[in-house]
Amino acid sequence: MTFRLALITLLAAAPARAAAPEPTVLQARAFIDRAERTLEDLNTKDNFANWAYATYIIYDTEKLVADADRAYAAETAKLAEEARRYEKLELPADVRRKILLLKLSVSAPAPRDPRDQKELADIQAWLQGEYGKGKYCRTPQMCLTLSDMEDVLRDSRDPKELLDVWQGWRTVSPPMRKKYERFVELSNKGARDLGFADAGALWRSRYDMPPSGFTAELDRLWEQLKPLYDSLHAYVRSRLIEKYGAEAVGADGLIPAHLLGNMWAQSWENIGPLAAPPASDPGYDLTKILEGRKTDERQMVRIGEGFFTSLGFDPLPQTFWERSLFTKPRDREVVCHASAWDVENSQDLRIKMCIKPNAEDFITIHHELGHNFYQRAYAAQPFLFRGSANDGFHEALGDTIALSVTPEYLKQIGLLDAVPGAEGDLGLLMKMALERVAFLPFGLMVDRWRWKVFSGEVKPEGYNKAWWDLAAQYQGVKPPAPRSETDFDPGAKYHVAANVPYTRYFLAHVLEFQFYRALCKQTGHTGPLHRCSFYSDKKAGERLNKMMALGASRPWPDALEAMTGSRKMDASAVSDYFAPLKSWLDSENAKRKKTGSAPY
Ligand code: X8Z
Ligand code: ZN
């Protein structure tokens, strides 16, 4: 800052010189072409470093990743600043859009000062590593990884044991707190250097509309969805009271976070048997089927790939099978959180995931492969357009495919002998609601928290309280043990530690139902929406491909229109899908209220 001021004074004192000539449109295009070439090269290097770190966390890979991240973010910030010269020109639409995407592309934008740049990249790499290595040691000899603790939450119904691992995992994050505080300061500095109010404002500017319009869109969608979530929440809560007792659950209308089968209470499919509607058994359990057939990790991925090839997509390249990480290595630290990679513009696609042979991971495999097939579909786009229409689209693709994993589909591929009749519908819908409806408010609250943190509305001394206030407000969930500001529970969630924006998952959970409904309509499906599978429908594949091939070249409403005929995100497809469950939940909840068995 001092340096810049000094420079201005110097210029003012210098004799008048001819003003720099106005740049031309031709120069603007040459500039952005060059920027893309430079960034593509740095991005590939950064990808190699990140892969090495995420699959082998040691001091050296941490340093390599910090340096590669820093180089990429610094170059992006420098180019974004240079691009300002051209912004006043009457630019062709593609050049203008690329300049915009350039400015928005880095989630923790680099500040101007090189020392700040290094500090920011160092903190980011460190936080990721802490999360990946995190363990809870009951005794010095008995340490549990996140993966071990997730097993407990999935399978145990002993509240003491559940509480122990819930608290145990959250011992990993308090050391992150101070660094996170500094991380917020530095990313805000970078965002301000680019002309945004703070880093949260930059994130909210990624949706082809003014940021305030975007938050209003989120509110509108949540209003559409909230009644369904509330019905599910009330029913699940009353079933938990039946299981664990009124005292264990409490009388405040909230659900203790350790009873929902998931470390973050973000999706509840693992308590399926506890919440299943009586007398509506779909008659199969995918986890048991996979276990029974001894389906291994690679085979699970092959089945997922099979869905995509049935739609007409090419099989994944040989290198995918050679370079991906499918299982948790025994001899080294890795970041187990699932991710999909495009290391060298679609020539080197990979996934990294510590797969377990269960239904939850089977679905996540489809999610990850959706990323890879998206990446391949837009590979011919110029670098800055290699992304999805908005980040929700990328997250929605694989989930759309997974909605087609119906009993009918499982029978077609030989995993299931008999398809349940209509009597299994409620059970099927409940499973899906526990997975996807339960997720919705969590998908919103994570970034509501971060936006407040970035804007300064929530200060470091209120980090943890603000997190749980939002969990209560949106999810109706509460911590099962007293929390304080010595804790840092947000850091126990991967996307906070790794600085991955989260609203994308909320959007995805709306978009995937919209995509699915449109594709099902096209296949001529009749009957309840949730029984539709577009497996092996080449026309569905073509339509998906057409949307994905656009990459980020057009504003997202264009891509949505190509896919669904509508230019608006719309939660009515979610309501359509779950309509029979919603009426059943409402009548059950009314009955329980009347008999006093559900204290709301
Ligand atoms: O992080 C993921 C994917 C990778 S993009 C596994 N998801 C969110 C999460 O795990 O919190 C998918 C659903 C939400
Ligand atoms: Zn994803």
XYZ file of C-alpha atoms and ligand atoms in Angstrom:
615
model
C 0.000 0.000 0.000
C 2.778 2.435 0.972
C 4.559 1.553 -2.224
C 1.524 2.376 -4.346
C 1.053 5.745 -2.671
C 4.705 6.607 -3.230
C 4.348 5.781 -6.879
C 1.348 8.049 -7.331
C 3.193 10.992 -5.749
C 6.122 10.419 -8.045
C 3.937 10.410 -11.132
C 2.178 13.583 -10.061
C 5.503 15.360 -9.756
C 6.838 14.132 -13.123
C 6.479 16.305 -16.240
C 3.355 15.615 -18.281
C 3.776 12.724 -20.703
C 1.544 11.457 -23.481
C -1.275 9.302 -22.022
C -0.979 5.568 -22.719
C -2.938 4.736 -25.864
C -6.381 3.212 -25.314
C -6.169 -0.560 -25.614
C -8.001 -2.214 -28.500
C -10.384 -5.141 -28.641
C -7.741 -7.084 -30.531
C -5.304 -6.536 -27.696
C -7.939 -7.622 -25.203
C -8.375 -10.895 -27.050
C -4.622 -11.410 -27.307
C -4.337 -10.711 -23.584
C -6.977 -13.242 -22.567
C -5.562 -15.913 -24.900
C -2.170 -15.469 -23.338
C -3.680 -15.477 -19.840
C -5.392 -18.774 -20.556
C -2.179 -20.404 -21.750
C -0.263 -19.232 -18.683
C -2.989 -20.308 -16.269
C -3.513 -23.685 -17.874
C 0.134 -24.489 -17.404
C 0.193 -23.355 -13.769
C -3.063 -25.176 -13.112
C -1.698 -28.492 -14.354
C 1.370 -28.111 -12.129
C -0.884 -27.241 -9.213
C -3.007 -30.325 -9.880
C 0.007 -32.649 -9.785
C 1.158 -31.110 -6.503
C -2.327 -31.296 -4.999
C -2.760 -34.915 -5.997
C 0.571 -35.832 -4.467
C -0.332 -34.043 -1.231
C -3.878 -35.388 -0.935
C -2.674 -38.951 -1.453
C 0.528 -38.677 0.601
C 0.439 -36.058 3.329
C 3.994 -35.302 4.414
C 5.940 -32.138 5.111
C 7.442 -32.039 1.633
C 4.188 -32.425 -0.299
C 2.657 -29.755 1.941
C 5.383 -27.361 0.861
C 5.017 -28.292 -2.813
C 1.297 -27.714 -2.731
C 1.576 -24.400 -0.914
C 4.014 -23.168 -3.523
C 1.968 -24.347 -6.513
C -1.254 -22.916 -5.041
C 0.488 -19.634 -4.367
C 1.867 -19.402 -7.875
C -1.515 -20.067 -9.433
C -3.445 -17.659 -7.193
C -0.820 -14.924 -7.563
C -0.824 -15.157 -11.354
C -4.622 -15.094 -11.438
C -4.725 -11.973 -9.271
C -2.084 -10.304 -11.422
C -3.964 -11.084 -14.620
C -7.275 -9.967 -13.127
C -5.690 -6.649 -12.336
C -4.254 -6.344 -15.828
C -7.665 -7.166 -17.278
C -9.069 -3.963 -15.789
C -7.486 -2.075 -18.703
C -9.897 -3.735 -21.075
C -13.086 -3.584 -19.061
C -14.204 -0.230 -20.423
C -14.032 -1.456 -24.007
C -16.980 -2.750 -26.003
C -15.803 -6.379 -25.794
C -17.089 -9.469 -27.591
C -19.253 -11.532 -25.205
C -16.778 -14.407 -24.846
C -13.861 -12.132 -23.946
C -15.974 -10.210 -21.436
C -17.162 -13.422 -19.835
C -13.642 -14.803 -19.600
C -12.459 -11.651 -17.824
C -15.311 -12.025 -15.362
C -14.572 -15.708 -14.762
C -10.892 -14.914 -14.309
C -11.744 -12.502 -11.519
C -14.062 -14.983 -9.812
C -12.027 -18.128 -10.277
C -10.013 -18.359 -7.052
C -11.953 -18.957 -3.817
C -9.169 -17.599 -1.640
C -7.884 -14.847 -3.926
C -4.267 -13.789 -3.528
C -3.623 -10.388 -1.919
C -1.118 -8.094 -3.675
C 1.698 -8.429 -1.173
C 3.888 -11.483 -1.933
C 4.386 -12.139 1.794
C 0.640 -12.291 2.261
C 0.359 -14.576 -0.736
C 2.796 -17.022 0.784
C 1.206 -16.904 4.205
C -2.246 -17.520 2.733
C -1.090 -20.498 0.657
C 0.836 -21.948 3.625
C -2.201 -21.742 5.869
C -4.444 -23.331 3.253
C -2.132 -26.278 2.743
C -1.682 -26.708 6.483
C -5.421 -26.686 7.206
C -6.055 -29.372 4.591
C -3.331 -31.545 5.999
C -4.597 -31.188 9.567
C -8.021 -32.311 8.437
C -6.653 -35.234 6.432
C -4.386 -36.485 9.232
C -6.885 -35.798 11.999
C -7.304 -38.540 14.603
C -8.984 -39.014 17.934
C -6.937 -41.004 20.406
C -8.945 -42.614 23.172
C -5.625 -43.714 24.624
C -2.169 -43.144 23.131
C -2.384 -46.675 21.722
C -5.936 -46.426 20.478
C -6.405 -43.801 17.801
C -9.413 -43.549 15.515
C -9.450 -41.990 12.059
C -12.441 -40.089 10.708
C -13.271 -43.130 8.647
C -13.342 -45.330 11.806
C -15.572 -42.823 13.564
C -17.935 -42.588 10.619
C -18.340 -46.362 10.831
C -19.427 -45.999 14.442
C -21.956 -43.284 13.616
C -23.291 -45.371 10.756
C -23.672 -48.643 12.632
C -23.827 -48.109 16.387
C -27.036 -47.330 18.219
C -25.371 -46.878 21.593
C -25.749 -43.169 22.467
C -22.637 -43.170 24.679
C -20.470 -44.545 21.921
C -22.009 -42.150 19.406
C -21.342 -39.199 21.659
C -17.765 -40.291 22.222
C -16.855 -40.301 18.526
C -18.920 -37.174 17.815
C -16.872 -35.312 20.392
C -13.699 -37.167 19.496
C -13.628 -35.969 15.900
C -14.149 -32.418 17.096
C -10.902 -32.520 19.056
C -9.149 -32.241 15.689
C -10.294 -28.734 14.852
C -9.540 -26.372 17.799
C -5.882 -26.060 16.717
C -7.164 -24.769 13.340
C -9.008 -21.827 14.876
C -6.247 -19.211 14.992
C -5.007 -20.066 11.532
C -8.535 -19.930 10.182
C -8.956 -16.443 11.609
C -5.863 -15.328 9.768
C -6.999 -17.166 6.655
C -10.215 -15.117 6.675
C -8.265 -11.859 6.953
C -5.955 -12.743 4.093
C -8.641 -14.013 1.707
C -10.639 -10.871 2.401
C -7.588 -8.810 1.564
C -7.311 -10.632 -1.765
C -11.013 -10.181 -2.487
C -10.822 -6.454 -1.699
C -7.837 -6.067 -3.994
C -10.099 -7.389 -6.739
C -12.834 -4.932 -5.877
C -15.172 -7.121 -3.772
C -16.402 -6.210 -0.312
C -15.055 -9.500 1.098
C -14.415 -13.108 0.018
C -18.058 -14.083 0.662
C -19.227 -11.347 -1.711
C -16.876 -12.780 -4.350
C -18.380 -16.256 -3.874
C -21.915 -14.887 -4.215
C -20.982 -13.087 -7.441
C -20.521 -16.340 -9.329
C -24.128 -16.792 -10.426
C -24.746 -14.479 -13.373
C -26.877 -12.138 -11.266
C -26.218 -9.531 -8.604
C -25.133 -11.162 -5.316
C -28.204 -9.856 -3.475
C -30.416 -11.407 -6.152
C -28.653 -14.693 -5.599
C -29.306 -14.779 -1.850
C -32.947 -13.929 -2.587
C -33.046 -16.946 -4.959
C -31.745 -19.174 -2.190
C -34.391 -17.877 0.203
C -37.072 -18.489 -2.411
C -35.942 -22.085 -2.978
C -35.672 -22.781 0.734
C -39.208 -21.455 1.289
C -40.398 -23.953 -1.332
C -38.574 -26.791 0.408
C -38.945 -26.046 4.089
C -42.396 -27.605 4.607
C -41.101 -30.942 3.299
C -38.011 -30.752 5.504
C -40.081 -29.833 8.539
C -42.351 -32.836 8.042
C -39.370 -35.166 7.728
C -37.655 -33.625 10.734
C -40.737 -33.943 12.935
C -41.264 -37.570 11.994
C -37.631 -38.595 12.423
C -37.475 -36.796 15.738
C -40.472 -38.694 17.070
C -38.953 -42.003 15.930
C -35.720 -41.084 17.709
C -37.702 -40.399 20.858
C -39.195 -43.879 20.553
C -35.728 -45.336 20.217
C -33.650 -43.295 22.671
C -36.266 -41.811 25.000
C -37.723 -38.305 25.411
C -34.981 -37.284 27.794
C -32.161 -38.161 25.427
C -33.715 -36.148 22.618
C -34.958 -33.224 24.720
C -38.121 -31.140 24.605
C -36.836 -28.154 22.596
C -37.915 -29.442 19.197
C -34.299 -29.985 18.098
C -32.486 -33.243 17.323
C -29.115 -34.028 18.957
C -26.593 -34.205 16.129
C -25.021 -37.552 17.119
C -28.184 -39.615 16.582
C -28.581 -39.112 12.837
C -26.020 -41.592 11.503
C -23.620 -39.006 10.081
C -20.726 -37.043 11.570
C -22.239 -33.702 10.550
C -25.921 -34.726 10.668
C -25.925 -33.664 7.018
C -27.695 -36.664 5.568
C -29.510 -39.347 7.465
C -29.692 -42.414 5.230
C -27.739 -44.467 7.727
C -30.594 -44.410 10.210
C -32.915 -45.792 7.520
C -33.999 -48.805 9.574
C -34.824 -46.533 12.545
C -37.031 -44.196 10.504
C -38.526 -46.654 8.003
C -42.304 -46.415 7.607
C -43.826 -49.568 9.055
C -45.163 -52.085 6.515
C -43.464 -50.486 3.532
C -40.296 -52.451 3.200
C -38.721 -52.097 -0.262
C -37.424 -55.602 0.375
C -33.753 -55.059 -0.273
C -30.712 -53.458 1.262
C -28.057 -52.399 -1.238
C -25.281 -52.574 1.352
C -26.164 -56.219 2.097
C -26.321 -57.008 -1.608
C -22.847 -55.543 -2.206
C -21.459 -57.348 0.845
C -23.152 -60.606 -0.141
C -21.677 -60.485 -3.636
C -18.292 -59.433 -2.255
C -18.290 -56.558 -4.744
C -14.937 -54.834 -4.358
C -14.126 -51.135 -4.711
C -13.072 -51.288 -8.345
C -16.129 -53.285 -9.284
C -18.321 -50.667 -7.650
C -16.675 -47.991 -9.784
C -17.083 -50.181 -12.887
C -20.812 -50.430 -12.210
C -21.001 -46.638 -11.929
C -19.065 -46.215 -15.173
C -21.494 -48.687 -16.780
C -24.368 -46.297 -16.220
C -22.572 -43.516 -18.077
C -21.488 -45.735 -20.982
C -25.076 -46.995 -21.285
C -26.039 -43.384 -22.056
C -23.541 -43.274 -24.906
C -20.490 -41.791 -23.158
C -17.070 -43.288 -23.892
C -15.555 -45.491 -21.183
C -13.051 -43.888 -18.825
C -9.423 -43.968 -19.994
C -7.049 -46.698 -18.886
C -5.092 -44.122 -16.850
C -8.207 -43.527 -14.727
C -7.937 -47.101 -13.491
C -4.183 -46.889 -13.019
C -3.937 -43.533 -11.246
C -7.109 -43.243 -9.164
C -7.088 -43.960 -5.457
C -9.988 -46.247 -4.534
C -9.032 -47.514 -1.079
C -7.529 -46.055 2.048
C -3.826 -46.917 2.091
C -2.645 -48.547 5.287
C 0.800 -47.058 5.306
C 0.344 -43.338 4.791
C -1.860 -40.341 5.522
C -4.310 -39.277 2.826
C -7.281 -36.921 2.515
C -10.092 -39.473 2.382
C -12.816 -36.989 1.522
C -14.012 -38.074 -1.942
C -13.063 -35.950 -4.944
C -12.812 -36.136 -8.735
C -9.849 -34.777 -10.676
C -9.065 -33.523 -14.128
C -5.319 -33.368 -13.839
C -4.419 -32.572 -17.456
C -7.393 -31.350 -19.414
C -9.421 -34.561 -19.542
C -6.418 -36.685 -20.567
C -5.866 -37.690 -16.962
C -9.156 -38.115 -15.102
C -9.083 -39.643 -11.626
C -11.071 -40.098 -8.475
C -9.711 -40.198 -4.964
C -11.929 -41.918 -2.471
C -11.575 -44.341 0.433
C -14.407 -46.559 -0.803
C -16.276 -48.880 1.521
C -18.572 -51.506 0.079
C -21.826 -49.903 1.155
C -24.826 -48.151 -0.403
C -23.696 -44.682 0.686
C -20.366 -45.002 -1.126
C -22.031 -46.627 -4.131
C -24.034 -43.429 -4.571
C -20.988 -41.212 -3.935
C -19.128 -43.066 -6.704
C -21.831 -41.918 -9.143
C -21.449 -38.391 -7.777
C -17.698 -38.415 -8.410
C -17.943 -39.968 -11.855
C -20.445 -37.257 -12.749
C -17.619 -34.745 -12.217
C -15.272 -36.711 -14.484
C -17.781 -37.075 -17.298
C -18.593 -33.373 -17.035
C -14.888 -32.530 -17.231
C -14.495 -34.618 -20.343
C -17.583 -33.109 -21.992
C -16.228 -29.547 -21.801
C -12.596 -30.412 -22.572
C -12.772 -28.691 -25.979
C -13.691 -25.366 -24.371
C -10.973 -22.753 -23.784
C -9.405 -22.926 -20.320
C -11.550 -20.315 -18.582
C -14.749 -21.978 -19.803
C -13.758 -25.401 -18.469
C -16.215 -25.497 -15.640
C -19.908 -26.036 -15.208
C -22.695 -23.553 -15.909
C -22.623 -22.702 -12.230
C -20.941 -24.767 -9.518
C -24.257 -26.421 -8.572
C -24.405 -28.037 -12.019
C -21.111 -29.837 -11.479
C -22.318 -31.227 -8.181
C -25.716 -32.192 -9.596
C -24.624 -34.307 -12.538
C -23.656 -37.542 -10.802
C -26.503 -37.156 -8.316
C -28.950 -36.996 -11.240
C -27.583 -40.333 -12.453
C -27.844 -41.744 -8.918
C -31.553 -40.885 -8.821
C -31.866 -43.416 -11.631
C -30.426 -46.151 -9.393
C -33.920 -47.558 -8.869
C -34.851 -51.167 -8.023
C -35.813 -51.580 -11.684
C -32.289 -50.547 -12.686
C -30.662 -52.789 -10.090
C -32.653 -55.719 -11.477
C -31.612 -54.842 -15.026
C -27.925 -55.037 -14.108
C -28.412 -58.217 -12.109
C -27.927 -56.872 -8.572
C -31.534 -57.496 -7.548
C -33.756 -60.515 -8.197
C -37.202 -59.022 -7.771
C -38.506 -55.472 -7.966
C -40.700 -54.420 -5.037
C -44.287 -53.504 -5.866
C -46.058 -50.241 -5.075
C -46.223 -51.308 -1.407
C -42.503 -50.560 -1.203
C -42.865 -46.979 -2.436
C -43.025 -45.224 0.900
C -39.983 -47.112 2.086
C -38.052 -46.181 -1.053
C -39.057 -42.549 -0.798
C -38.121 -42.418 2.868
C -34.627 -43.726 2.088
C -34.199 -41.057 -0.555
C -35.610 -38.309 1.696
C -33.184 -39.254 4.477
C -30.380 -38.903 1.981
C -31.421 -35.796 0.043
C -34.150 -33.847 1.816
C -32.319 -34.053 5.135
C -29.315 -32.498 3.419
C -31.008 -29.310 2.208
C -30.669 -27.019 5.252
C -27.115 -28.179 5.886
C -26.359 -27.260 2.273
C -27.438 -23.739 3.118
C -26.098 -23.185 6.596
C -22.405 -23.856 5.967
C -22.001 -20.810 3.721
C -24.430 -18.686 5.712
C -21.850 -19.125 8.441
C -18.888 -18.390 6.187
C -20.516 -15.364 4.612
C -21.049 -13.889 8.064
C -17.466 -14.739 9.007
C -16.011 -13.158 5.879
C -18.152 -10.048 6.221
C -17.171 -9.627 9.870
C -20.743 -9.961 11.133
C -19.501 -12.992 13.051
C -16.257 -12.300 14.849
C -13.723 -14.926 15.915
C -14.967 -14.828 19.511
C -18.375 -15.945 18.227
C -17.379 -18.533 15.595
C -18.699 -21.609 17.331
C -21.875 -20.124 18.716
C -22.815 -18.733 15.291
C -22.300 -22.191 13.770
C -24.693 -23.878 16.193
C -27.207 -21.032 16.015
C -27.441 -21.627 12.279
C -27.644 -25.401 12.743
C -30.601 -24.864 15.073
C -32.243 -22.337 12.790
C -31.894 -24.253 9.509
C -31.510 -27.917 10.415
C -33.264 -28.030 13.769
C -30.168 -29.806 15.087
C -28.220 -29.186 18.315
C -24.855 -30.304 19.681
C -25.160 -33.295 22.025
C -22.692 -31.831 24.527
C -21.896 -28.305 25.721
C -19.785 -26.354 23.246
C -17.713 -23.242 23.797
C -15.419 -20.871 21.991
C -12.457 -23.113 22.760
C -14.032 -25.450 20.196
C -13.962 -24.845 16.483
C -16.653 -27.156 15.147
C -16.830 -25.609 11.647
C -13.228 -26.774 11.074
C -14.347 -30.370 11.634
C -16.138 -30.172 8.288
C -13.925 -30.820 5.269
C -15.157 -27.926 3.151
C -14.386 -25.353 5.833
C -10.878 -26.675 6.430
C -10.274 -27.010 2.672
C -12.095 -23.777 1.766
C -14.530 -25.321 -0.697
C -17.708 -23.243 -1.132
C -20.775 -25.192 -0.057
C -23.892 -23.510 -1.479
C -23.160 -25.493 -4.648
C -24.478 -28.625 -2.902
C -27.729 -26.976 -1.953
C -28.196 -25.873 -5.564
C -27.278 -29.354 -6.758
C -29.947 -30.917 -4.565
C -32.531 -28.754 -6.336
C -31.078 -28.977 -9.859
C -30.631 -32.748 -9.848
C -34.384 -33.262 -9.402
C -35.073 -30.741 -12.154
C -32.651 -32.526 -14.520
C -34.038 -35.931 -13.590
C -37.652 -34.904 -14.101
C -36.816 -33.442 -17.528
C -34.942 -36.576 -18.622
C -37.698 -38.843 -17.338
C -40.279 -36.869 -19.252
C -38.216 -37.257 -22.380
C -37.974 -41.043 -21.986
C -41.779 -41.148 -21.834
C -41.800 -42.500 -18.289
C -45.240 -42.913 -16.788
C -45.995 -43.704 -13.156
C -44.427 -42.253 -10.039
C -41.363 -40.119 -10.754
C -39.167 -41.985 -8.283
C -39.513 -45.227 -10.254
C -38.012 -43.712 -13.381
C -34.579 -44.752 -14.563
C -33.114 -43.388 -17.758
C -30.454 -46.132 -17.814
C -29.310 -46.904 -21.388
C -31.373 -44.080 -22.868
C -29.126 -42.569 -25.517
C -31.334 -39.526 -25.961
C -30.961 -38.719 -22.267
C -27.192 -39.037 -22.730
C -27.236 -36.675 -25.679
C -29.178 -34.098 -23.746
C -26.839 -34.285 -20.782
C -23.852 -34.051 -23.076
C -25.204 -31.006 -24.849
C -25.559 -29.173 -21.564
C -22.192 -30.284 -20.195
C -20.327 -29.472 -23.419
C -21.259 -25.799 -22.971
C -19.033 -25.750 -19.916
C -19.100 -22.268 -18.415
C -19.256 -20.537 -21.794
C -22.808 -19.267 -21.296
C -24.700 -17.856 -18.315
C -26.218 -20.780 -16.397
C -29.873 -20.079 -17.299
C -28.971 -20.933 -20.928
C -27.631 -24.319 -19.874
C -30.617 -24.959 -17.637
C -32.931 -24.138 -20.505
C -31.091 -26.537 -22.827
C -31.622 -29.246 -20.237
C -35.068 -28.585 -18.803
C -36.766 -25.945 -20.949
C -36.797 -23.590 -17.950
C -34.484 -20.709 -17.122
C -35.237 -20.759 -13.402
C -34.099 -23.041 -10.633
C -37.218 -24.610 -9.289
C -37.797 -26.850 -6.275
C -41.131 -28.148 -7.575
C -39.388 -31.234 -8.974
C -38.344 -32.104 -5.399
C -41.936 -31.651 -4.233
C -43.249 -33.781 -7.127
C -40.817 -36.551 -6.363
C -41.632 -36.710 -2.658
C -45.348 -35.860 -2.848
C -46.609 -39.288 -1.656
C -44.151 -39.274 1.249
C -45.080 -35.744 2.232
C -48.769 -36.593 2.616
C -47.934 -39.732 4.561
C -45.554 -37.845 6.876
C -48.143 -35.159 7.495
C -50.825 -37.633 8.488
C -48.374 -39.593 10.675
C -47.198 -36.396 12.364
C -50.798 -35.324 12.974
C -51.585 -38.709 14.568
C -48.537 -38.543 16.779
C -49.305 -35.012 17.825
C -52.821 -36.025 18.788
C -51.682 -38.963 20.907
C -49.037 -36.777 22.465
C -46.261 -39.125 21.339
C -44.472 -36.324 19.500
C -43.738 -33.309 21.692
C -42.968 -30.554 19.161
O -18.083 -33.142 -0.827
C -18.904 -33.788 -1.429
C -18.464 -34.726 -2.552
C -17.279 -34.226 -3.259
S -17.568 -32.791 -4.203
C -18.146 -36.072 -1.963
N -20.203 -33.730 -1.082
C -20.674 -32.891 0.021
C -20.189 -33.396 1.368
O -19.699 -34.518 1.430
O -20.317 -32.685 2.355
C -21.309 -34.428 -1.738
C -22.538 -34.067 -0.954
C -22.179 -32.931 -0.058
Zn -18.822 -33.176 -5.859
